[in-house]
Coordinates of C-alpha atoms and ligand atoms in Angstrom, one line a residue:
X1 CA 0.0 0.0 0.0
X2 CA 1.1 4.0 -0.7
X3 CA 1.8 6.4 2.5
X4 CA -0.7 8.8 2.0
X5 CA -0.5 11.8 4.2
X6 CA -3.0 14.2 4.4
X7 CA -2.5 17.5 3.1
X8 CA -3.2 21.0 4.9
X9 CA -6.6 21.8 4.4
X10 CA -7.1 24.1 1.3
X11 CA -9.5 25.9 -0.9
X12 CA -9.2 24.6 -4.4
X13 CA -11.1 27.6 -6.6
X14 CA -11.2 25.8 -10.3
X15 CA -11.8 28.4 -13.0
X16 CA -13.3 26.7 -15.5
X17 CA -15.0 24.9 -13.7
X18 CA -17.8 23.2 -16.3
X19 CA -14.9 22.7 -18.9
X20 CA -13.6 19.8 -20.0
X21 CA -10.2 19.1 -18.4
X22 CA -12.4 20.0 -14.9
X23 CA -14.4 16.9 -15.9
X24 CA -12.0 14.6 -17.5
X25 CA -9.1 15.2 -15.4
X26 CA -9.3 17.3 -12.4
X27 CA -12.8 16.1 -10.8
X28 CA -11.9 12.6 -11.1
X29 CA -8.3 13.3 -9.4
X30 CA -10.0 15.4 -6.5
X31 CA -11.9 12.7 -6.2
X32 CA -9.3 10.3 -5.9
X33 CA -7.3 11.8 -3.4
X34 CA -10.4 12.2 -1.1
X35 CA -11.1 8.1 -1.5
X36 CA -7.7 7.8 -0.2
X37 CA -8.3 10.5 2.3
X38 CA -5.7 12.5 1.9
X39 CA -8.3 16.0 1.4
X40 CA -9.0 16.8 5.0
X41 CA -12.7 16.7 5.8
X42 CA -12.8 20.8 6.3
X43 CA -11.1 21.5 2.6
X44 CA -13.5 23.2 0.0
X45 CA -13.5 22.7 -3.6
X46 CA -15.4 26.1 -5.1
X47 CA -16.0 25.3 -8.9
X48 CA -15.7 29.2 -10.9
X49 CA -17.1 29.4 -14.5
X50 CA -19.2 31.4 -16.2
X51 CA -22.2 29.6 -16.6
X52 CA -25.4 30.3 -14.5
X53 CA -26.1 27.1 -12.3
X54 CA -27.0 26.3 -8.9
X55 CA -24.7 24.1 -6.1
X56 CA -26.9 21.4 -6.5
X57 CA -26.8 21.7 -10.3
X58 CA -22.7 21.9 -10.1
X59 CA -22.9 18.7 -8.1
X60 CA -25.2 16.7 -10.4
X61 CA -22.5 18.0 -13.1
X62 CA -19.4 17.2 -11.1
X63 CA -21.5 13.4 -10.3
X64 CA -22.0 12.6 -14.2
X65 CA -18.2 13.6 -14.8
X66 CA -16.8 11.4 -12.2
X67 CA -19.2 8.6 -13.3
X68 CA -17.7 9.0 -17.0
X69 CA -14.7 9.2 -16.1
X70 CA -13.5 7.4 -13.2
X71 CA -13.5 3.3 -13.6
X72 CA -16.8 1.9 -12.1
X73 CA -14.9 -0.3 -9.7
X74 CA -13.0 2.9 -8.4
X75 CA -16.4 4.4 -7.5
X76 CA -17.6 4.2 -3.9
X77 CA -20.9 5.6 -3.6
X78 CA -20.7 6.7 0.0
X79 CA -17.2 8.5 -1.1
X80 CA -18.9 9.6 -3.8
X81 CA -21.7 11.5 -1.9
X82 CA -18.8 12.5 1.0
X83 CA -16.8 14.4 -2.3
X84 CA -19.8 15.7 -3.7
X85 CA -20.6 17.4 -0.4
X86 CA -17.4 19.3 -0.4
X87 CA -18.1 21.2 -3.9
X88 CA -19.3 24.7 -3.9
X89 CA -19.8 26.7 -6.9
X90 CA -19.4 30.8 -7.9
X91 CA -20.3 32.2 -11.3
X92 CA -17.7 34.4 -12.0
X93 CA -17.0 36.5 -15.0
X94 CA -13.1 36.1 -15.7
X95 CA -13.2 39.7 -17.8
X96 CA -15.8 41.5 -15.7
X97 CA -17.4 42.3 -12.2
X98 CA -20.1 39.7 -11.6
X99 CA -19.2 37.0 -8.7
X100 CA -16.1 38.6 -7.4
X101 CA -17.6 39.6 -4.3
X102 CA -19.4 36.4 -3.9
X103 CA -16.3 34.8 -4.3
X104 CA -14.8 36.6 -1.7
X105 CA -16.9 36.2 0.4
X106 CA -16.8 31.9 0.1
X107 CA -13.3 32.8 0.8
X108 CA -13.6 34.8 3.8
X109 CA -15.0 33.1 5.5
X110 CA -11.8 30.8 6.1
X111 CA -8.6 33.5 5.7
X112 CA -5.8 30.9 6.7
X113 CA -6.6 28.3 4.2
X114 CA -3.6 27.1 1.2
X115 CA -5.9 28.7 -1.6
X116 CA -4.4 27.3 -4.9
X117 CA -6.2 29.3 -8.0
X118 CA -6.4 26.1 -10.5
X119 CA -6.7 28.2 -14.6
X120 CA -8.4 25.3 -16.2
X121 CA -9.5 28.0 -19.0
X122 CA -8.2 29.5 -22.2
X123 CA -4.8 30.9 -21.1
X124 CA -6.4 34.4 -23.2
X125 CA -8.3 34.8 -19.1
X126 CA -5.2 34.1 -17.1
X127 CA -3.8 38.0 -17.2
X128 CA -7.2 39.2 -16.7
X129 CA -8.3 36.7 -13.7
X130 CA -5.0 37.4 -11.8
X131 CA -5.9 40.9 -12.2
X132 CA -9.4 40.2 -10.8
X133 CA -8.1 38.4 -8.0
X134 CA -5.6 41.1 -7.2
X135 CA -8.1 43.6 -7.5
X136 CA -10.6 41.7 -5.1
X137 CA -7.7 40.9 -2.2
X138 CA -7.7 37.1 -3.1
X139 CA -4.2 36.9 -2.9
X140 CA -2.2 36.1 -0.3
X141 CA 1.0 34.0 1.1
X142 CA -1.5 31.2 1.4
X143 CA -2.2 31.3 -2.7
X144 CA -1.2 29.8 -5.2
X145 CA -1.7 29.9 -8.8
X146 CA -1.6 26.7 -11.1
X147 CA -1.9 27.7 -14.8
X148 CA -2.4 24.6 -17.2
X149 CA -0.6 24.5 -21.2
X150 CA -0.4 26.3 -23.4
X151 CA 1.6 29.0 -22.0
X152 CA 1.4 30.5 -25.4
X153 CA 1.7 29.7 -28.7
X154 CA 5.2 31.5 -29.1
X155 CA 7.9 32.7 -26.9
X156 CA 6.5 36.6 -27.2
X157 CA 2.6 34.9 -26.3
X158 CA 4.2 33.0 -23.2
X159 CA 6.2 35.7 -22.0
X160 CA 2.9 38.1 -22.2
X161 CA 1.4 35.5 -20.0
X162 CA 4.2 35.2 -17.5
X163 CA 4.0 39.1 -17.0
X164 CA 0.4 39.1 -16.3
X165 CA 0.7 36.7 -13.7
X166 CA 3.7 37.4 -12.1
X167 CA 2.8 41.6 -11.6
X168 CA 0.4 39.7 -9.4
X169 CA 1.8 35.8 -8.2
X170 CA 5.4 35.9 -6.9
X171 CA 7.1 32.9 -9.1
X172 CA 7.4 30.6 -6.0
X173 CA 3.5 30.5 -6.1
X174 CA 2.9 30.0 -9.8
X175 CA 2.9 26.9 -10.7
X176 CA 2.6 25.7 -14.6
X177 CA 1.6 22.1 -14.7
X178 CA 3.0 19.8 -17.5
X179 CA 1.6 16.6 -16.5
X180 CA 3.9 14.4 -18.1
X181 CA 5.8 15.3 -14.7
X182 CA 3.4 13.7 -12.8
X183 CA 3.2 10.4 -14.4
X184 CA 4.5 7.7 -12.0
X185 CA 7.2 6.4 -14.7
X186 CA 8.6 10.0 -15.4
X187 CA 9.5 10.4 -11.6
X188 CA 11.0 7.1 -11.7
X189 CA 13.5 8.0 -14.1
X190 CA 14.9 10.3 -11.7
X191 CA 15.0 7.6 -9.5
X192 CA 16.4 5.1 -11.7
X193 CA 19.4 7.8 -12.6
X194 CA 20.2 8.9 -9.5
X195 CA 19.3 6.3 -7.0
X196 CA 21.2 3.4 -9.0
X197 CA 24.6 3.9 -9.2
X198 CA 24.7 1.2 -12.1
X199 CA 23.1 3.6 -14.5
X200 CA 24.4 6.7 -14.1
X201 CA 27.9 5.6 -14.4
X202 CA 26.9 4.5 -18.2
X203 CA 25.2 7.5 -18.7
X204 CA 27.2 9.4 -21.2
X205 CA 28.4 9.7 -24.7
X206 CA 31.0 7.0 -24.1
X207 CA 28.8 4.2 -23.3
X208 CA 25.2 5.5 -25.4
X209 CA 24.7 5.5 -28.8
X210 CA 21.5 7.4 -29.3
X211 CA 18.6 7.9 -27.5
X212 CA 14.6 7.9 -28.5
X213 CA 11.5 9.2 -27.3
X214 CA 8.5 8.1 -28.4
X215 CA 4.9 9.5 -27.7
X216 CA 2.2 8.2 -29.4
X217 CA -1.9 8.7 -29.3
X218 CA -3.9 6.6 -31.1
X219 CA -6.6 9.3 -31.1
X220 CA -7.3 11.7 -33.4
X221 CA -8.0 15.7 -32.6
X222 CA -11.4 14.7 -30.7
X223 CA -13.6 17.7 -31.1
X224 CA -10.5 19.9 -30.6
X225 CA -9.8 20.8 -34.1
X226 CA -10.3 24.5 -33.4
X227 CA -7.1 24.7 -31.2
X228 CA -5.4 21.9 -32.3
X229 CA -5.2 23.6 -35.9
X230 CA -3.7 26.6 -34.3
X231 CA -1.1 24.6 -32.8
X232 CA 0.2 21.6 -34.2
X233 CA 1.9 18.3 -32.8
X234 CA 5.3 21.1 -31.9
X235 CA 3.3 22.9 -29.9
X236 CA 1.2 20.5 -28.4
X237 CA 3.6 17.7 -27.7
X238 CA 7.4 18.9 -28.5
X239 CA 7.6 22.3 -26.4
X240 CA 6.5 21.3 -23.5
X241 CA 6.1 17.2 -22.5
X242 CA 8.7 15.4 -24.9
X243 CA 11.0 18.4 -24.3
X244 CA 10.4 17.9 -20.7
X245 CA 11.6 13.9 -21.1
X246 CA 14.8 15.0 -22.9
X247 CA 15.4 17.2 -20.3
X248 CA 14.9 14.6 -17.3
X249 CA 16.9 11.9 -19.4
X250 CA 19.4 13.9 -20.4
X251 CA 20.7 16.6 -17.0
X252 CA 23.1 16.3 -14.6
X253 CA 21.9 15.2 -11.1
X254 CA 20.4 17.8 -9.3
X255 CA 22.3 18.8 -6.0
X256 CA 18.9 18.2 -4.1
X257 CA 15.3 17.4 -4.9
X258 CA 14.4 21.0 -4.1
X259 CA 12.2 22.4 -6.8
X260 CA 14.9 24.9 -7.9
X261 CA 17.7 22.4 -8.3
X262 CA 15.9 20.7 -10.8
X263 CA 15.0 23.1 -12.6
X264 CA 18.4 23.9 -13.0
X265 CA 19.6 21.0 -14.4
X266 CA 16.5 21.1 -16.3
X267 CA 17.0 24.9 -17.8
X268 CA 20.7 23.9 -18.8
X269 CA 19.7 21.0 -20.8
X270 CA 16.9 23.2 -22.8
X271 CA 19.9 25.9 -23.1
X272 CA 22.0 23.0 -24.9
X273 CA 19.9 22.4 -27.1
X274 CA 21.3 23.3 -30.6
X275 CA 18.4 25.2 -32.7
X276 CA 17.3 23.8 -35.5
X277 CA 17.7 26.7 -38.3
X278 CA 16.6 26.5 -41.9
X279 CA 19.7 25.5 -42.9
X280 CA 19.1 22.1 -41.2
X281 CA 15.6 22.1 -41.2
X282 CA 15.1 19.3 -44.2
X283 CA 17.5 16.8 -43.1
X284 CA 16.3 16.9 -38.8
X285 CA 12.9 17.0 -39.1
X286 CA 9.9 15.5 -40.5
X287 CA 6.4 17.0 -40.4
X288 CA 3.0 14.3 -41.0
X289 CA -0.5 14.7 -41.3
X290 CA -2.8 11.6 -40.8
X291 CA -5.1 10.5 -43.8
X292 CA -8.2 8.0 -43.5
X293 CA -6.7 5.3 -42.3
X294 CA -7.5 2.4 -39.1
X295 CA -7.0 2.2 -35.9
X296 CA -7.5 -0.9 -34.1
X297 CA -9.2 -2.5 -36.5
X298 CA -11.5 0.5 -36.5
X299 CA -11.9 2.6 -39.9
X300 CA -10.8 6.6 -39.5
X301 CA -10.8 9.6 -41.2
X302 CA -8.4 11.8 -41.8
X303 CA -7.5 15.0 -40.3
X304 CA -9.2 17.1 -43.2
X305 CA -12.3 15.9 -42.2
X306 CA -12.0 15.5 -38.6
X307 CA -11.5 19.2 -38.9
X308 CA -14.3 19.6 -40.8
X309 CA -13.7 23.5 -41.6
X310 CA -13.8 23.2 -45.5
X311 CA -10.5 24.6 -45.6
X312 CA -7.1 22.9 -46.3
X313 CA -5.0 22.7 -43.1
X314 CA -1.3 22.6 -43.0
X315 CA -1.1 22.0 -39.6
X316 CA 1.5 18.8 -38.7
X317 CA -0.1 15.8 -36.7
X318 CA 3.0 14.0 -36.6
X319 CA 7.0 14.7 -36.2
X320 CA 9.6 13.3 -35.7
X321 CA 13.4 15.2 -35.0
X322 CA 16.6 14.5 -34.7
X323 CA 18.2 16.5 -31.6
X324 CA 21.2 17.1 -30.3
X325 CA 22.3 18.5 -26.5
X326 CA 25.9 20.2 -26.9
X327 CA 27.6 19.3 -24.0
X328 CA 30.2 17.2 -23.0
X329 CA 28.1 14.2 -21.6
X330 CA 26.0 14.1 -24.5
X331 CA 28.7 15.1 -27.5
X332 CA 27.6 13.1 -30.6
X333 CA 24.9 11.4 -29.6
X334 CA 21.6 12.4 -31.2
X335 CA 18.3 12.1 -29.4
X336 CA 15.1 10.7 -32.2
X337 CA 11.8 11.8 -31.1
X338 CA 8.7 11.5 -32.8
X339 CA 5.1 11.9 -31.4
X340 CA 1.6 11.7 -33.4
X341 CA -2.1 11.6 -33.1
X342 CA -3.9 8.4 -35.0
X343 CA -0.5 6.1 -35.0
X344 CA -1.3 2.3 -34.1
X345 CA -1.0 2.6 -30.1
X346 CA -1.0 4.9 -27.1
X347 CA 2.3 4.5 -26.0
X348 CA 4.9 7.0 -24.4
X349 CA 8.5 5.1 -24.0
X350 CA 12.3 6.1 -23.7
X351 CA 14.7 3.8 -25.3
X352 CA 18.2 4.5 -24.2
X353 CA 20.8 2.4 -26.8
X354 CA 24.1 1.4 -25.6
X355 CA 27.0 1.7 -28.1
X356 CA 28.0 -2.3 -29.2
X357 CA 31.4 -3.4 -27.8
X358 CA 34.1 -2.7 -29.9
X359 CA 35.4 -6.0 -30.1
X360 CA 33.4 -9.4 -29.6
X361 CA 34.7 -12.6 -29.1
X362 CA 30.9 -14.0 -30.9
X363 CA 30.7 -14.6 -35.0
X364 CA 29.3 -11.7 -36.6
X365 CA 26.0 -13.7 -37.3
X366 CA 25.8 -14.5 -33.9
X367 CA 23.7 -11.1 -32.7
X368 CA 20.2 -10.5 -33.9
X369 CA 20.6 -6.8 -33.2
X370 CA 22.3 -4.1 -31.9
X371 CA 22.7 -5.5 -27.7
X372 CA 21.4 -3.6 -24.3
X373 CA 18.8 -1.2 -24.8
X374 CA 17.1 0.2 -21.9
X375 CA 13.6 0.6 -22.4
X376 CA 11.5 2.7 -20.1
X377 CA 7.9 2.7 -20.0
X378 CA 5.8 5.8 -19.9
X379 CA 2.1 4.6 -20.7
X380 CA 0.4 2.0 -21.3
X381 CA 1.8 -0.8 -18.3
X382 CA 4.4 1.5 -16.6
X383 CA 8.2 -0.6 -16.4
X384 CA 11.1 -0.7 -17.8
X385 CA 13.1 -3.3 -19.6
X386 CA 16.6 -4.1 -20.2
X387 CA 17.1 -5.8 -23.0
X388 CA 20.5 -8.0 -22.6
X389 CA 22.0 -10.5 -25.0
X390 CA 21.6 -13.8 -23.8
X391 CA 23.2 -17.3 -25.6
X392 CA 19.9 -19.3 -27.5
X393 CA 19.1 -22.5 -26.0
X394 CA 20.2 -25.4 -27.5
X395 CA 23.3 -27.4 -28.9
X396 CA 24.8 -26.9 -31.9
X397 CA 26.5 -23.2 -31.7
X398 CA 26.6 -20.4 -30.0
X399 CA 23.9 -18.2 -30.9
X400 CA 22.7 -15.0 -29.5
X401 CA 19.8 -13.2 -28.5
X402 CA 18.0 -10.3 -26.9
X403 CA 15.5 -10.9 -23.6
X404 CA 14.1 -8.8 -21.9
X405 CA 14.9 -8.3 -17.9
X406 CA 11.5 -6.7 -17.7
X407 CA 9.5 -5.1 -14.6
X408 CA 5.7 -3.9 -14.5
X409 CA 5.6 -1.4 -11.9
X410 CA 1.8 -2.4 -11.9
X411 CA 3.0 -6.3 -11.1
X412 CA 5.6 -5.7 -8.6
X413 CA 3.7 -3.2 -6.7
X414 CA 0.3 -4.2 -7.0
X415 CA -1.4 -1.2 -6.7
X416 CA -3.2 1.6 -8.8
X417 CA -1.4 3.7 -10.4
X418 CA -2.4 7.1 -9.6
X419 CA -3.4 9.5 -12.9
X420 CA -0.6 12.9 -12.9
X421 CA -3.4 15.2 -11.1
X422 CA -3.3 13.5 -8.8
X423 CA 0.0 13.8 -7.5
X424 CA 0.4 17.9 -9.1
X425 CA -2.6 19.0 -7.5
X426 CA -1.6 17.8 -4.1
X427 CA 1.9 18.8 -4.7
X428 CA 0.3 22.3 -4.8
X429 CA -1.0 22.4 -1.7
X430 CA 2.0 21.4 -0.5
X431 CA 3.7 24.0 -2.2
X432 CA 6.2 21.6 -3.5
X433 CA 7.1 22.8 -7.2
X434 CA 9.7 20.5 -8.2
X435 CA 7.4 18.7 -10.6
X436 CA 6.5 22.4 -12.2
X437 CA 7.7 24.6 -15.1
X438 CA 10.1 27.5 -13.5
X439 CA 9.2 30.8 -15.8
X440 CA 12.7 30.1 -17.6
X441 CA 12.4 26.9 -18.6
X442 CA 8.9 27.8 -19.9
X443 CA 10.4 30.4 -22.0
X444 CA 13.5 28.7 -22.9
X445 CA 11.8 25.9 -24.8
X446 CA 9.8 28.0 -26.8
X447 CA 12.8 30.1 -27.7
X448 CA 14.2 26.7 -29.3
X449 CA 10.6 25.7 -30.7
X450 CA 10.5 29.6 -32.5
X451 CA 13.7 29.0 -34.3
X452 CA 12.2 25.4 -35.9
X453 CA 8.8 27.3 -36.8
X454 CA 10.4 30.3 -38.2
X455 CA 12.7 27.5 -40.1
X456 CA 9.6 25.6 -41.4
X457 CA 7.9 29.0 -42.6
X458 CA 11.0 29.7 -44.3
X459 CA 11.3 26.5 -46.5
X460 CA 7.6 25.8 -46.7
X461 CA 6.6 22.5 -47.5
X462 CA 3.1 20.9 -46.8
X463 CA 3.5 18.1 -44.1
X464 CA 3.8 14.3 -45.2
X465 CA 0.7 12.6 -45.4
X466 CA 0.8 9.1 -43.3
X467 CA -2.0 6.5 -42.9
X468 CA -4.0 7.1 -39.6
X469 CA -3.0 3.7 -38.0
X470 CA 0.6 3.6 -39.4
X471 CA 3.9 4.7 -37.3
X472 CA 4.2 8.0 -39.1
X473 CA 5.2 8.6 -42.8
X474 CA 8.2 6.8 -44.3
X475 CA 10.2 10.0 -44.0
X476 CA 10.3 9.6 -40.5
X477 CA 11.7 6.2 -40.7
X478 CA 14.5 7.2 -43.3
X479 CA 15.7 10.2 -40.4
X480 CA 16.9 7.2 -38.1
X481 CA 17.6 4.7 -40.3
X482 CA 20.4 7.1 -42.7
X483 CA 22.2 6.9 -39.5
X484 CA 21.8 3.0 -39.9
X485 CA 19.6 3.0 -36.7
X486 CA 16.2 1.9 -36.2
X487 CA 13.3 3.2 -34.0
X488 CA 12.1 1.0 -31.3
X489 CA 9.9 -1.9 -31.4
X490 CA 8.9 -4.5 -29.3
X491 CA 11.0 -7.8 -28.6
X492 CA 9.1 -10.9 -27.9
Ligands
BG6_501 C1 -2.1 17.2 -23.9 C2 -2.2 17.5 -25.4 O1 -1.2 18.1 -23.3 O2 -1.5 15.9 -23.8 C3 -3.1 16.5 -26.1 O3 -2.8 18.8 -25.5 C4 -2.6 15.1 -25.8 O4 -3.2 16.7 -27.5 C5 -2.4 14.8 -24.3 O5 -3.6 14.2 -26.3 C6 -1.7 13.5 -24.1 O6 -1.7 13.2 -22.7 P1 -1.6 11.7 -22.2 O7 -1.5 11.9 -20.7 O8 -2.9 11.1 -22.6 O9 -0.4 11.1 -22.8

């Protein structure tokens, strides 16, 4: 079983609050945490949106979400109806006056509480409701403010943003959520680099070849073509969670867990990064777009007509990059990353390749592939594998080949795995930002992702088509395998 310790109590204030991460993510966590008690009986959750609706209307709303979206088994009625009773609901008008008094009043009536602000709304509201709540004397050393992607769209939109909230948040109580921190297997690489000295001692240009991240979705834009088409798979994905993976895989150990330390190590990575300019642009990267295709068996359309605006979109669903970290640890060896909507599975995975020995004592036809890959597991069935060479059963020759020395986290430590809310919004109340975006690092990973746009709208080219169902288009297989290396897959 988990420790769970109880937080302080708190008043969560959702903006947001009828939307659909509220429903889909944030309800469902909330709900969670109080199952495994660790939301104090006293702590309020006050749901802020615009909408007109009563508390008992919110709760019937917040009920229906969490029956859609927790697993029925995971629902306790009596939990259920305890959660619900802890829900409270403002209408508030992020741009204007109405329900900032009423708000404030909710508020008042328990001063000393953690208050985190949680912006589940277009970021276009998060200037003007940090104004609001500065202007109303919501804000305090109690508060915090939790602001969810995108921070903008560009590095002059995110750095807007990050003014607006910081003339009224000081940074150590903004916190911008990238989940991908809080999935279980993303911590554990931290742990697996710095809590096993095996690892870390390999970790380096002498002893990798090349590394790979992987993210893919095997769903399509889902009713979110409006700001999907604004924003791309490099915005979406790239700027913010696979650029957070590189970093985690790729800094020097932080000289504590504190929140600033790794972001440190986190920030210098991102500086290291070498830009990708127009010069380079054709031969690192590959932009797709899905076409009709299946998935799971399943016939799909095509992005066109998922978006269903009539009008040609140029937007990428897919890429794939080759990228390199200039420093001495990582000097030469090139990190492949490639994430897409509509490819044949949901899976999120690192795949660290050691270099082969330079001399073997084993016939050349001995090996099946290139030996030890360590393969860790984001999503689906959290683990990690090491794939080592091992001799084939058998007489008659000494033959060679890869198994895996494989744990499920799921198997060895039979218990849920907890969804990333969970953990970030109880790291909030904590006040614990180590698994949070410092300003810089925000606004140093769009300066690398500006450089790459401005590169693609100076040598235009419309993106690759790829079968919705298939790993990408060719073009993304030709970027590893010129450099007679092959992406990932599965060993028996
Ligand atoms: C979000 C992106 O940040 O992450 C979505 O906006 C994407 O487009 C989602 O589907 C993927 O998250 P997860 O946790 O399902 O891998």
């Amino acid at each position: 079983m988990a420790t769970i310790i109880p937080v302080s109590p708190f008043d969560y204030v959702v903006f947001g609050a009828t939307g659909d991460l509220t429903q889909r993510k944030l309800l469902p966590a909330l709900y969670q945490r109080y199952r495994d008690a660790q939301i104090p009986e006293t702590s309020r959750i006050i749901g802020a949106s615009r909408s007109h609706m009563s508390l008992e209307e919110f709760r019937e709303h917040a009920r229906d979400a969490l029956k859609s979206f927790v697993p029925p088994s995971e629902i306790d009625e009596t939990k259920l109806a305890g959660f619900l009773d802890h829900l409270f609901y403002v209408a508030v008008d992020a741009l204007g006056d109405e329900g900032w008094d009423e708000l404030k009043a909710l508020l008042d009536e328990r001063p000393d509480r953690i208050r985190p602000y949680y912006l589940a709304t277009s970021p276009d509201l998060y200037g003007s409701i940090c104004r609001n709540l500065d202007r109303y004397g919501l804000i305090g050393e109690n508060s915090r403010v939790v602001l969810e992607k995108p921070i903008g769209k560009d590095l002059k939109s995110a750095r807007a943003i990050n003014d607006a909230v910081g003339a009224v948040f000081p940074e150590s109580q903004i916190f911008r959520i990238d989940h991908y921190l809080g999935k279980e297997t993303v911590q554990n690489l931290m742990a697996l680099r710095f809590a096993n000295t095996i690892f870390e001692r390999l970790w380096n240009a002498d002893v990798i070849d090349h590394v790979q991240i992987t993210v893919g979705e095997t769903v399509g834009v889902e009713g979110r073509g409006g700001y999907y088409d604004t924003s791309g798979a490099l915005r979406d994905m790239v700027q913010n969670h696979i650029l957070q993976l590189l970093c985690l895989t790729a800094m020097e150990s932080p000289i504590s867990l504190d929140a600033n330390s790794v972001r440190d190590e986190k920030l210098k990575v991102l500086r290291a990064l070498k830009p990708i300019t127009s010069a380079d642009v054709q031969s690192v990267t590959v932009r797709g777009q899905y076409a009709a295709g299946a998935v799971g068996g399943r016939p799909v359309e095509g992005y066109q007509a998922d978006l269903d605006s009539g009008m040609p979109s140029r937007t990428e669903t897919f890429v794939a990059l080759k990228l390199e970290v200039r420093n001495g640890r990582w000097a030469g060896v090139p990190f492949y990353v490639r994430t897409g909507k509509r490819l044949p599975k949901k899976l999120s995975e690192i795949v660290v390749q050691f270099r082969a020995s330079p001399f073997s004592i084993f016939p050349a036809d001995a090996f099946g592939r290139e030996p030890n890959r360590l393969v860790i597991r984001l999503q689906p069935e959290e683990g990690m594998k090491l794939e080592v060479m091992t001799k084939d059963p058998g007489p008659g020759g000494m033959r060679l080949r890869p198994t895996n020395l494989d744990i499920s986290f799921e198997e060895t430590f039979k218990q849920r795995y907890p969804d990333a809310y969970e953990r970030l919004l109880m790291d909030v109340v904590r006040g614990n930002a180590t698994l949070f975006m410092r300003r810089d690092e925000v606004e140093a990973s769009w300066a690398w992702a500006d450089t790459l746009l401005q590169a693609w709208t100076d040598r235009p080219e419309p993106p690759r088509p790829y079968a919705a169902g298939s790993w990408g288009p060719t073009a993304s297989i030709a970027l590893i395998e010129r450099d007679g290396r092959t992406w990932h897959e599965e060993i028996g």
